[in-house]
Amino acid sequence: MPARSRLALGALAALLLPHAASPIDRFEIQVYEAEVNEPGDLGLEVHANYTARGTRTPAYPGEIPPHRAFRLTLEPAVGVARWLELGGYLLTVAAPGEGYRFAGAKLRAKLVAPREERGLFYGLNVEVGRVPHAVSDEGWANEFRPILGWGDGTWLLDLNPIFGFSLSGAERFRPDLEPAAKVSWNTQRGFALGVEWYAELGFVDALLPASRQAHYAFLVLDLAAPAGGAAGPWELNLAVGGGVTSAADQQLLVKVIVGRGLPRLDAAPRPRPGP
């Protein structure tokens, strides 16, 4: 078959087949719970992950391939009300031959329902941000992350049926579906063990066939207070995992999230001790 014919058939197939949605957000691989800082409280999370094995070929001209890329994200946040937290993300990435570079910024608002110590919890996290072409060909994009879960102090079940759409580019305003979920067990010894799952299912109006869906699984260790105990100021999430389907390209990732509460905005200065 002539080369031109092969190119024409390839272009036709690309138009007729459902397109893949944008991949999971590698700058923030996390399943959200319905927790927010108390009004006036500040917090800072650091997200870091490394793709030890990943796709080496750019998905589009100019993209930084995932293979051996290191991503670091700073996420400051402040509690505004008992049901509202505002935050942001500063993204950076380092990759072979690319150096270390700024990779965009996002703003977010997290709204939650009043939560009992145990039982059902739910909320919604909304994000909007812009990333450079080397990170995503979408540019401006947003995300809606419903949060629905249940916990009894020993077991945690958490679901984030994430959807969003780009605000620029060829597929703007076309929502995609990227659900995430978590199951964990509190050992009552200061840490919890669990599994996190992430998926790329395609656009809502043209879900990918099962053979083309990308699914990822992670084994996770979290800091966790014993049932009935008070949570400490530190947050820690350690995980290793990667792609479990052929569409996920057998990728292998290691991730860590470290968080810490900061002094309140309205904290009064402590008096100095007398002579």
Tab-separated table of C-alpha atoms in Angstrom:
chain	number	residue	atom	x	y	z
A	1	MET	CA	0.000	0.000	0.000
A	2	PRO	CA	1.416	3.442	-0.908
A	3	ALA	CA	2.597	5.628	1.947
A	4	ARG	CA	-0.027	8.282	1.202
A	5	SER	CA	-2.805	5.698	1.406
A	6	ARG	CA	-1.527	4.457	4.759
A	7	LEU	CA	-1.442	8.018	6.088
A	8	ALA	CA	-4.971	8.662	4.859
A	9	LEU	CA	-6.290	5.479	6.477
A	10	GLY	CA	-4.513	6.329	9.726
A	11	ALA	CA	-6.020	9.810	9.784
A	12	LEU	CA	-9.500	8.397	9.058
A	13	ALA	CA	-9.174	5.853	11.865
A	14	ALA	CA	-8.089	8.575	14.265
A	15	LEU	CA	-11.221	10.539	13.434
A	16	LEU	CA	-13.621	7.597	13.698
A	17	LEU	CA	-12.263	5.946	16.850
A	18	PRO	CA	-12.998	7.444	20.284
A	19	HIS	CA	-10.140	9.687	21.335
A	20	ALA	CA	-8.360	9.164	24.620
A	21	ALA	CA	-8.938	11.760	27.280
A	22	SER	CA	-6.032	13.567	28.876
A	23	PRO	CA	-3.993	11.253	31.139
A	24	ILE	CA	-4.239	11.218	34.920
A	25	ASP	CA	-2.829	14.264	36.674
A	26	ARG	CA	0.695	13.079	37.458
A	27	PHE	CA	1.384	16.222	39.466
A	28	GLU	CA	-1.215	15.262	42.076
A	29	ILE	CA	-1.892	11.532	42.277
A	30	GLN	CA	-4.257	11.509	45.246
A	31	VAL	CA	-7.723	10.380	46.329
A	32	TYR	CA	-9.441	13.210	48.210
A	33	GLU	CA	-11.333	12.911	51.475
A	34	ALA	CA	-13.885	15.480	52.671
A	35	GLU	CA	-11.527	17.246	55.071
A	36	VAL	CA	-10.698	20.954	55.122
A	37	ASN	CA	-8.598	23.218	57.315
A	38	GLU	CA	-10.422	25.013	60.108
A	39	PRO	CA	-11.188	28.686	59.354
A	40	GLY	CA	-7.935	30.645	59.484
A	41	ASP	CA	-5.740	27.533	59.545
A	42	LEU	CA	-2.997	27.229	56.941
A	43	GLY	CA	-1.589	24.047	55.460
A	44	LEU	CA	1.064	23.025	52.975
A	45	GLU	CA	1.365	19.764	51.051
A	46	VAL	CA	4.293	18.670	48.925
A	47	HIS	CA	3.523	16.131	46.185
A	48	ALA	CA	6.467	14.319	44.615
A	49	ASN	CA	6.511	11.378	42.231
A	50	TYR	CA	8.920	9.687	39.882
A	51	THR	CA	8.074	7.606	36.818
A	52	ALA	CA	10.707	4.864	36.994
A	53	ARG	CA	9.313	3.268	33.851
A	54	GLY	CA	6.938	4.954	31.465
A	55	THR	CA	6.075	5.981	27.955
A	56	ARG	CA	9.153	7.197	26.079
A	57	THR	CA	7.364	8.590	23.017
A	58	PRO	CA	5.680	12.029	23.252
A	59	ALA	CA	1.902	11.907	22.901
A	60	TYR	CA	2.126	15.060	20.738
A	61	PRO	CA	4.987	17.175	19.358
A	62	GLY	CA	6.755	18.994	22.163
A	63	GLU	CA	5.461	16.921	25.098
A	64	ILE	CA	7.833	15.788	27.853
A	65	PRO	CA	7.417	11.972	27.915
A	66	PRO	CA	6.662	10.429	31.339
A	67	HIS	CA	9.685	8.078	31.341
A	68	ARG	CA	12.090	8.982	34.200
A	69	ALA	CA	10.316	12.291	34.819
A	70	PHE	CA	10.260	13.710	38.349
A	71	ARG	CA	7.382	15.978	39.358
A	72	LEU	CA	7.206	18.217	42.404
A	73	THR	CA	4.092	20.168	43.381
A	74	LEU	CA	3.601	22.659	46.209
A	75	GLU	CA	0.012	22.964	47.469
A	76	PRO	CA	-0.694	25.736	49.997
A	77	ALA	CA	-4.234	25.975	51.400
A	78	VAL	CA	-6.242	28.023	53.880
A	79	GLY	CA	-9.503	27.285	55.671
A	80	VAL	CA	-12.160	29.925	54.957
A	81	ALA	CA	-15.176	28.311	56.612
A	82	ARG	CA	-15.847	24.943	58.211
A	83	TRP	CA	-17.190	23.853	54.828
A	84	LEU	CA	-14.760	25.688	52.500
A	85	GLU	CA	-11.022	25.577	51.830
A	86	LEU	CA	-9.134	27.522	49.153
A	87	GLY	CA	-5.797	26.420	47.778
A	88	GLY	CA	-3.445	26.388	44.842
A	89	TYR	CA	-0.766	24.334	43.110
A	90	LEU	CA	2.664	25.303	41.825
A	91	LEU	CA	3.892	22.593	39.429
A	92	THR	CA	7.465	21.734	38.475
A	93	VAL	CA	8.996	18.898	36.448
A	94	ALA	CA	12.454	17.517	35.702
A	95	ALA	CA	13.159	15.044	32.908
A	96	PRO	CA	16.185	13.678	31.012
A	97	GLY	CA	17.364	16.249	28.498
A	98	GLU	CA	14.797	18.798	29.681
A	99	GLY	CA	16.285	20.136	32.908
A	100	TYR	CA	14.118	21.388	35.767
A	101	ARG	CA	11.296	23.711	34.795
A	102	PHE	CA	8.115	25.408	35.931
A	103	ALA	CA	5.101	23.363	34.801
A	104	GLY	CA	2.087	25.548	35.481
A	105	ALA	CA	-0.252	26.619	38.271
A	106	LYS	CA	-3.790	25.875	39.441
A	107	LEU	CA	-6.340	27.265	41.887
A	108	ARG	CA	-8.888	25.185	43.758
A	109	ALA	CA	-11.917	25.426	46.042
A	110	LYS	CA	-12.952	22.485	48.215
A	111	LEU	CA	-16.493	22.391	49.571
A	112	VAL	CA	-17.562	19.719	52.058
A	113	ALA	CA	-20.613	18.769	54.083
A	114	PRO	CA	-20.322	18.775	57.901
A	115	ARG	CA	-18.678	15.496	58.831
A	116	GLU	CA	-19.119	13.336	61.871
A	117	GLU	CA	-16.050	11.638	63.317
A	118	ARG	CA	-17.143	8.404	61.665
A	119	GLY	CA	-19.569	7.507	58.919
A	120	LEU	CA	-20.482	8.956	55.538
A	121	PHE	CA	-18.665	11.991	54.116
A	122	TYR	CA	-19.037	13.918	50.856
A	123	GLY	CA	-17.995	17.106	49.120
A	124	LEU	CA	-16.733	18.652	45.883
A	125	ASN	CA	-13.325	19.972	44.816
A	126	VAL	CA	-13.171	22.379	41.850
A	127	GLU	CA	-9.930	23.337	40.073
A	128	VAL	CA	-8.902	25.593	37.219
A	129	GLY	CA	-5.385	26.065	35.924
A	130	ARG	CA	-3.001	26.528	33.065
A	131	VAL	CA	0.029	24.419	32.142
A	132	PRO	CA	2.622	24.892	29.363
A	133	HIS	CA	2.499	22.987	26.082
A	134	ALA	CA	5.341	20.671	27.183
A	135	VAL	CA	3.081	19.327	29.964
A	136	SER	CA	-0.289	19.234	28.181
A	137	ASP	CA	-1.615	20.321	24.820
A	138	GLU	CA	-4.808	21.573	26.495
A	139	GLY	CA	-3.381	24.713	28.108
A	140	TRP	CA	-6.277	25.988	30.217
A	141	ALA	CA	-8.384	23.277	31.863
A	142	ASN	CA	-10.606	22.624	34.860
A	143	GLU	CA	-11.593	19.672	37.003
A	144	PHE	CA	-14.607	18.720	39.100
A	145	ARG	CA	-13.892	16.113	41.763
A	146	PRO	CA	-16.938	14.832	43.694
A	147	ILE	CA	-15.945	13.176	46.974
A	148	LEU	CA	-17.991	10.345	48.440
A	149	GLY	CA	-16.824	7.979	51.142
A	150	TRP	CA	-17.309	6.205	54.430
A	151	GLY	CA	-15.048	5.436	57.367
A	152	ASP	CA	-15.444	3.870	60.790
A	153	GLY	CA	-11.986	4.477	62.253
A	154	THR	CA	-10.685	1.151	60.971
A	155	TRP	CA	-11.810	0.945	57.349
A	156	LEU	CA	-11.933	3.742	54.799
A	157	LEU	CA	-13.810	3.563	51.472
A	158	ASP	CA	-13.411	6.625	49.259
A	159	LEU	CA	-14.533	7.402	45.686
A	160	ASN	CA	-13.701	10.416	43.484
A	161	PRO	CA	-15.611	10.211	40.155
A	162	ILE	CA	-13.483	12.953	38.572
A	163	PHE	CA	-14.552	14.731	35.398
A	164	GLY	CA	-13.348	17.872	33.691
A	165	PHE	CA	-12.681	19.528	30.371
A	166	SER	CA	-10.123	21.715	28.685
A	167	LEU	CA	-10.895	25.393	28.193
A	168	SER	CA	-8.665	25.674	25.137
A	169	GLY	CA	-7.462	23.394	22.365
A	170	ALA	CA	-9.234	21.160	19.876
A	171	GLU	CA	-11.251	19.260	22.522
A	172	ARG	CA	-12.299	22.231	24.669
A	173	PHE	CA	-15.537	21.901	26.652
A	174	ARG	CA	-15.647	18.155	26.006
A	175	PRO	CA	-15.784	16.442	29.433
A	176	ASP	CA	-13.712	13.376	30.199
A	177	LEU	CA	-14.032	10.841	33.014
A	178	GLU	CA	-11.106	9.833	35.243
A	179	PRO	CA	-12.428	8.155	38.424
A	180	ALA	CA	-10.242	7.361	41.426
A	181	ALA	CA	-10.912	5.296	44.547
A	182	LYS	CA	-9.228	4.143	47.737
A	183	VAL	CA	-9.672	1.367	50.276
A	184	SER	CA	-7.499	1.394	53.393
A	185	TRP	CA	-7.220	-0.347	56.759
A	186	ASN	CA	-6.095	1.471	59.893
A	187	THR	CA	-3.732	-0.826	61.769
A	188	GLN	CA	-4.284	1.222	64.969
A	189	ARG	CA	-0.480	1.464	65.238
A	190	GLY	CA	-0.093	4.911	63.739
A	191	PHE	CA	-0.371	3.964	60.084
A	192	ALA	CA	-2.854	2.600	57.558
A	193	LEU	CA	-2.356	0.262	54.589
A	194	GLY	CA	-4.430	0.405	51.457
A	195	VAL	CA	-4.889	0.385	47.707
A	196	GLU	CA	-5.569	3.341	45.413
A	197	TRP	CA	-7.022	3.023	41.904
A	198	TYR	CA	-7.041	5.542	39.060
A	199	ALA	CA	-8.503	5.220	35.559
A	200	GLU	CA	-8.688	7.028	32.223
A	201	LEU	CA	-12.044	6.113	30.667
A	202	GLY	CA	-12.194	8.629	27.832
A	203	PHE	CA	-14.667	11.339	26.967
A	204	VAL	CA	-18.099	11.127	28.575
A	205	ASP	CA	-19.814	11.145	25.180
A	206	ALA	CA	-17.488	8.466	23.733
A	207	LEU	CA	-16.104	6.207	26.463
A	208	LEU	CA	-13.150	4.121	25.397
A	209	PRO	CA	-13.591	0.363	24.910
A	210	ALA	CA	-12.225	-1.698	27.798
A	211	SER	CA	-9.136	-2.663	25.793
A	212	ARG	CA	-8.117	1.005	25.454
A	213	GLN	CA	-8.864	2.157	28.998
A	214	ALA	CA	-5.868	2.870	31.211
A	215	HIS	CA	-6.055	1.663	34.814
A	216	TYR	CA	-3.474	2.214	37.550
A	217	ALA	CA	-3.156	0.657	41.020
A	218	PHE	CA	-0.956	1.683	43.973
A	219	LEU	CA	-0.084	0.041	47.266
A	220	VAL	CA	-0.296	2.789	49.881
A	221	LEU	CA	0.919	3.551	53.399
A	222	ASP	CA	-0.566	6.540	55.279
A	223	LEU	CA	-0.027	8.081	58.668
A	224	ALA	CA	-3.245	7.434	60.609
A	225	ALA	CA	-4.255	8.106	64.206
A	226	PRO	CA	-5.773	5.185	66.148
A	227	ALA	CA	-9.575	5.117	66.273
A	228	GLY	CA	-10.753	7.806	68.686
A	229	GLY	CA	-7.316	9.460	68.772
A	230	ALA	CA	-6.475	12.975	67.636
A	231	ALA	CA	-4.771	13.377	64.269
A	232	GLY	CA	-1.278	14.850	64.393
A	233	PRO	CA	-0.086	17.922	62.459
A	234	TRP	CA	1.735	15.835	59.857
A	235	GLU	CA	0.299	14.032	56.821
A	236	LEU	CA	2.176	11.319	54.932
A	237	ASN	CA	1.190	9.202	51.938
A	238	LEU	CA	3.713	6.751	50.431
A	239	ALA	CA	2.835	4.613	47.437
A	240	VAL	CA	4.263	2.520	44.646
A	241	GLY	CA	2.351	1.219	41.658
A	242	GLY	CA	1.539	1.842	38.035
A	243	GLY	CA	-0.341	0.647	35.013
A	244	VAL	CA	-2.248	-2.627	35.208
A	245	THR	CA	-3.686	-2.583	31.675
A	246	SER	CA	-1.981	-2.534	28.294
A	247	ALA	CA	-3.233	1.004	27.634
A	248	ALA	CA	-1.344	2.143	30.761
A	249	ASP	CA	1.891	0.897	29.136
A	250	GLN	CA	3.056	-1.025	32.254
A	251	GLN	CA	4.228	2.234	33.796
A	252	LEU	CA	5.880	2.155	37.233
A	253	LEU	CA	5.593	5.136	39.582
A	254	VAL	CA	6.673	6.001	43.105
A	255	LYS	CA	4.897	8.826	44.924
A	256	VAL	CA	5.004	10.614	48.254
A	257	ILE	CA	2.798	13.321	49.749
A	258	VAL	CA	3.941	15.185	52.855
A	259	GLY	CA	1.654	17.717	54.535
A	260	ARG	CA	1.936	19.953	57.583
A	261	GLY	CA	-0.337	22.408	59.353
A	262	LEU	CA	1.073	25.948	59.628
A	263	PRO	CA	0.470	28.771	62.145
A	264	ARG	CA	-2.971	30.361	61.888
A	265	LEU	CA	-3.422	33.594	59.983
A	266	ASP	CA	-4.834	35.265	63.097
A	267	ALA	CA	-2.426	33.692	65.563
A	268	ALA	CA	-1.424	36.233	68.190
A	269	PRO	CA	2.323	36.539	68.887
A	270	ARG	CA	3.424	34.797	72.035
A	271	PRO	CA	4.596	37.129	74.818
A	272	ARG	CA	8.292	37.018	75.466
A	273	PRO	CA	9.347	35.671	78.829
A	274	GLY	CA	10.359	38.297	81.344
A	275	PRO	CA	13.921	38.833	82.516
